[in-house]
Coordinates of C-alpha atoms in Angstrom, one line a residue:
X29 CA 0.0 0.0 0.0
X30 CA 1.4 3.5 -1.1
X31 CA 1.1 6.1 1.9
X32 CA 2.5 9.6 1.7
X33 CA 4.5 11.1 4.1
X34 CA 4.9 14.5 5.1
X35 CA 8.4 16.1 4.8
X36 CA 11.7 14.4 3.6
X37 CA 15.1 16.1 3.2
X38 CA 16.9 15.2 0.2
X39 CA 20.6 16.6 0.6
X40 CA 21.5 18.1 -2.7
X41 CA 24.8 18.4 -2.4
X42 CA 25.6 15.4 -0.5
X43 CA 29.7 14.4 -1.4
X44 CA 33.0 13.4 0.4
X45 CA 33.6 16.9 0.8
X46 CA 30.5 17.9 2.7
X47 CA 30.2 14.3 4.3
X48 CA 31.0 15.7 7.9
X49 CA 29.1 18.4 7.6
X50 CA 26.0 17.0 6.3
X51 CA 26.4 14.3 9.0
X52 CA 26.0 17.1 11.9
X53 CA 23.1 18.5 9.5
X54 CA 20.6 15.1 10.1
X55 CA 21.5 15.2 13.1
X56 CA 19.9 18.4 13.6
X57 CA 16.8 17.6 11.8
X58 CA 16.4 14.6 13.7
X59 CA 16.7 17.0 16.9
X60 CA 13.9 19.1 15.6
X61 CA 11.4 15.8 14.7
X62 CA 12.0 15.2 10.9
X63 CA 11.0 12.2 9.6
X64 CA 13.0 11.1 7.2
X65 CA 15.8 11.8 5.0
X66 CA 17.2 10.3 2.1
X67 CA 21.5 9.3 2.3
X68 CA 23.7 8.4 -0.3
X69 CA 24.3 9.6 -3.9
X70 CA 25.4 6.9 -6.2
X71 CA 27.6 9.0 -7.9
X72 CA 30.2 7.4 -9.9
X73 CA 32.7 9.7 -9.7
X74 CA 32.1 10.7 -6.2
X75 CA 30.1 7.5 -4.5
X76 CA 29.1 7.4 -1.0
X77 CA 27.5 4.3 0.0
X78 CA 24.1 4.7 1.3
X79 CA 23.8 2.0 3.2
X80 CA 27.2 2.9 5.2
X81 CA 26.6 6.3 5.4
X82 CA 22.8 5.4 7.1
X83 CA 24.0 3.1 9.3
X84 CA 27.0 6.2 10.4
X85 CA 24.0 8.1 11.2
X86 CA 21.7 5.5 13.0
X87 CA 24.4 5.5 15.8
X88 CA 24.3 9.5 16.0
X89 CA 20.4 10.1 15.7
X90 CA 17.3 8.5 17.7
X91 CA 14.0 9.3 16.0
X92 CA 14.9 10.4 12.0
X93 CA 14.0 7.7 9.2
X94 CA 17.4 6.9 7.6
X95 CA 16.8 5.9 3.5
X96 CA 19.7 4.4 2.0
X97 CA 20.1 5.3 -1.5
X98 CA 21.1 2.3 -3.7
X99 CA 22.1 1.6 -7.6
X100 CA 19.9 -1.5 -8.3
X101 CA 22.4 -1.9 -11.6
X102 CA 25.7 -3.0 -9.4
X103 CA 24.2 -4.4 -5.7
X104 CA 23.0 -8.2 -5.7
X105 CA 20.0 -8.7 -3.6
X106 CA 21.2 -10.8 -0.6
X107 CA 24.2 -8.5 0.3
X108 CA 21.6 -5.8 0.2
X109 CA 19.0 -7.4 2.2
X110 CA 21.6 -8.0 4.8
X111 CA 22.2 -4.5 4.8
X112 CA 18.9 -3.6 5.1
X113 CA 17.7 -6.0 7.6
X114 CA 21.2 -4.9 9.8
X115 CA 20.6 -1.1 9.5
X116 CA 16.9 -1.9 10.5
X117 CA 18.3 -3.5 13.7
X118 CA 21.2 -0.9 14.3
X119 CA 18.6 1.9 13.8
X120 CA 15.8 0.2 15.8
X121 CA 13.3 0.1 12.8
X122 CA 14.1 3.1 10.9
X123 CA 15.5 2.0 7.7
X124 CA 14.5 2.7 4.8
X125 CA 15.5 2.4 1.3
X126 CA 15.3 3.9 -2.5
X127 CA 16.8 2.5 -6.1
X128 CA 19.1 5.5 -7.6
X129 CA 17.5 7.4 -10.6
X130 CA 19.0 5.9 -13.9
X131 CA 18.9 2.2 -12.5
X132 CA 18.3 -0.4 -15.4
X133 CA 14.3 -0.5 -14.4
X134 CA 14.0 -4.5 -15.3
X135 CA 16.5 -5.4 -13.1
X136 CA 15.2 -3.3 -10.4
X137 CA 11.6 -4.5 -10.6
X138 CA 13.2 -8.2 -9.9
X139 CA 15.8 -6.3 -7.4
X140 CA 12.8 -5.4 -5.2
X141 CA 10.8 -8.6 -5.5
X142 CA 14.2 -10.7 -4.4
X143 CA 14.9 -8.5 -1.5
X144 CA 11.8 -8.4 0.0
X145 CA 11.5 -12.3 -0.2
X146 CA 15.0 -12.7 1.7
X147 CA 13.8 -10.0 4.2
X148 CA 10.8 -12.2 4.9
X149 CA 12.3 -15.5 4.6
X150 CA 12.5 -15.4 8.4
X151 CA 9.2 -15.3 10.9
X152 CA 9.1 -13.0 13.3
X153 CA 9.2 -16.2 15.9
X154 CA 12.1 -17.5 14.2
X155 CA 14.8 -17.2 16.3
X156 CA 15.1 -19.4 19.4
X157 CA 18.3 -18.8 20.5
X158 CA 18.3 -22.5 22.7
X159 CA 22.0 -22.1 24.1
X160 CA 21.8 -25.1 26.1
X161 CA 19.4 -26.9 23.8
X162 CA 22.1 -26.1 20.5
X163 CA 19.4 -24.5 18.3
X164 CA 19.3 -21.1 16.8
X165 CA 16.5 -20.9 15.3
X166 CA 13.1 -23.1 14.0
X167 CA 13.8 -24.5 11.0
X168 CA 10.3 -24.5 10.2
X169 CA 10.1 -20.9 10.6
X170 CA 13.2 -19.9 8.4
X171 CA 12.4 -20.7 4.5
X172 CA 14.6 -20.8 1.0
X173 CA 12.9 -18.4 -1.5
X174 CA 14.3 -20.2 -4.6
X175 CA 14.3 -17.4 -6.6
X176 CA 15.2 -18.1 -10.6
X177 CA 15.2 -14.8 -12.5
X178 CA 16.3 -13.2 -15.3
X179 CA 19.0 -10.8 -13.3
X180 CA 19.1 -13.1 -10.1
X181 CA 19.7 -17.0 -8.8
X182 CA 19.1 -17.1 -5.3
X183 CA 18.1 -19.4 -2.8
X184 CA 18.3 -18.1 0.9
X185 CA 17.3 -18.0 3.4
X186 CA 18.4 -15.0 4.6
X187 CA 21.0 -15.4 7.3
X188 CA 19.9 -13.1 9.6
X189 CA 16.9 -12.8 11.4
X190 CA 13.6 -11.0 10.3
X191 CA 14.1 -6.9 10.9
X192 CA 12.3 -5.1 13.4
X193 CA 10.0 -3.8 10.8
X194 CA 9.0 -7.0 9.7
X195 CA 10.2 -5.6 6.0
X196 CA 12.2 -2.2 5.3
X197 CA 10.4 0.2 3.3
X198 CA 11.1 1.1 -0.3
X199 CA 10.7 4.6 -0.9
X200 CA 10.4 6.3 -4.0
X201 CA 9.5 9.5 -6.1
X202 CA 6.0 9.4 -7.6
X203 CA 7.6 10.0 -11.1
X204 CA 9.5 6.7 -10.9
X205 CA 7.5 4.4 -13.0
X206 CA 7.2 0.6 -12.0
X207 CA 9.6 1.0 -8.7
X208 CA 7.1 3.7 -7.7
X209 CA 4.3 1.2 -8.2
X210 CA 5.6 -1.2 -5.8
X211 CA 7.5 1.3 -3.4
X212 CA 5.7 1.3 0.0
X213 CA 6.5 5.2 0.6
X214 CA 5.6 7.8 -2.3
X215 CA 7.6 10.9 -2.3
X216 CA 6.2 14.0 -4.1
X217 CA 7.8 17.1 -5.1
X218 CA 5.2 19.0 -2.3
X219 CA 6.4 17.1 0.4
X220 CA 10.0 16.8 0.3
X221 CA 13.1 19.3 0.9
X222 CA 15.7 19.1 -1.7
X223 CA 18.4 21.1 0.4
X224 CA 22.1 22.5 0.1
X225 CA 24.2 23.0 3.0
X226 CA 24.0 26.3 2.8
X227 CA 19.8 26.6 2.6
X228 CA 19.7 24.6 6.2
X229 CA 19.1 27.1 9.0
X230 CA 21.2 27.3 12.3
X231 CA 18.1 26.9 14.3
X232 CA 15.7 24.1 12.4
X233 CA 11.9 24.3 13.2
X234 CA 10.0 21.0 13.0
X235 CA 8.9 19.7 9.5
X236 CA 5.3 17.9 11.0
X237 CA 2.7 18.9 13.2
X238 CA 3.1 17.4 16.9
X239 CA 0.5 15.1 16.4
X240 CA 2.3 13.5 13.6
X241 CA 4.1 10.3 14.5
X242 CA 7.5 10.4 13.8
X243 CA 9.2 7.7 10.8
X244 CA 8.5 4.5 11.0
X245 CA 4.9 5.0 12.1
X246 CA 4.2 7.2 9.1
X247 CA 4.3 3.4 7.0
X248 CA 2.2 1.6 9.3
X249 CA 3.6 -0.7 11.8
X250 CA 5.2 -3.8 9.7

């Protein structure tokens, strides 16, 4: 189901050089109750990993959705999913994550469908964690997805345990064709913040009413 959230910050100028910087920004902007904002840039001649730089700022921030930026044309689904499904765990359930623009949109279609099987391959009452009894985990609770694609071969299960979200949330622009379609969070122009460094004020003011529940609640409890 496609929800809409309120505000987003999408860092427009997001590069090594303004890493640090930006870093202190979300941390701000988590301080004055935004819900989400969108790290990484994919760029090939300056790249910052998304999924790094989100789970840099899960340890830094308490309440701000972090949405790793991905390029669905070089990651392989179950090193992503493990990334996912550990940010979701270092974050406490606020990962999210988004397919770079220019992404090869077959490939991402399947990307999304693989991902989301490995992140659900566990149960939520999967893991036992029977020290004295040797088990980990319920084998009947932990399944292979056997996926066979076009892009993908993969088998799984995941080998880590269901996230706390249940899932992670795609997120995507409402201009993005087919990954908008099956993205879980739909990002308009309206409702986000595309922002340099030097547009963010010294003293931020909060993005949502009080009475709007901070990221992950805007999706819906997983």
């Amino acid at each position: 189901m496609n929800l809409p959230t309120r505000t987003v910050v999408v860092p427009a100028d997001l590069m090594s050089g303004t890493l640090q910087r930006w870093i202190e920004a979300i941390e701000a902007f988590d301080a004055a109750g935004w819900p989400l904002v969108l790290v990484g840039n994919c760029d090939r001649a300056d790249p910052l990993d998304g999924l790094a730089m989100a789970a840099f700022c899960a340890a830094r921030t308490h309440r701000i959705g972090l949405c790793a930026v991905v390029e669905a044309d070089t990651v392989e689904p179950f090193t992503l999913a493990r990334g996912l499904a550990t940010l979701d765990f270092m974050s406490k359930g606020r990962a999210a994550w988004r397919i770079a623009p220019g992404s090869d949109p077959e490939r991402s279609i399947e990307l999304v469908d693989t991902v989301r099987a490995l992140l659900t391959s566990w149960d939520a009452d999967a893991l036992v964690a029977d020290i004295e009894g040797g088990q980990l985990s319920d084998p009947i609770r932990v399944r292979a997805i056997g996926h066979e694609g076009a892009y993908f071969q993969v088998e799984g299960p995941l080998n880590i345990p269901q996230p706390p979200q249940g899932s992670v949330p795609l997120v995507a622009f409402a201009d993005e064709g087919q990954v908008a379609k099956l993205a879980d969070l739909i990002l308009h122009e309206g409702t986000t913040w595309q922002v340099s460094l030097a547009e963010v004020p010294d003293q931020l003011q909060a993005a949502v009413p009080p009475q709007t529940a901070p990221f992950p609640s805007v999706l819906g409890n997983r």
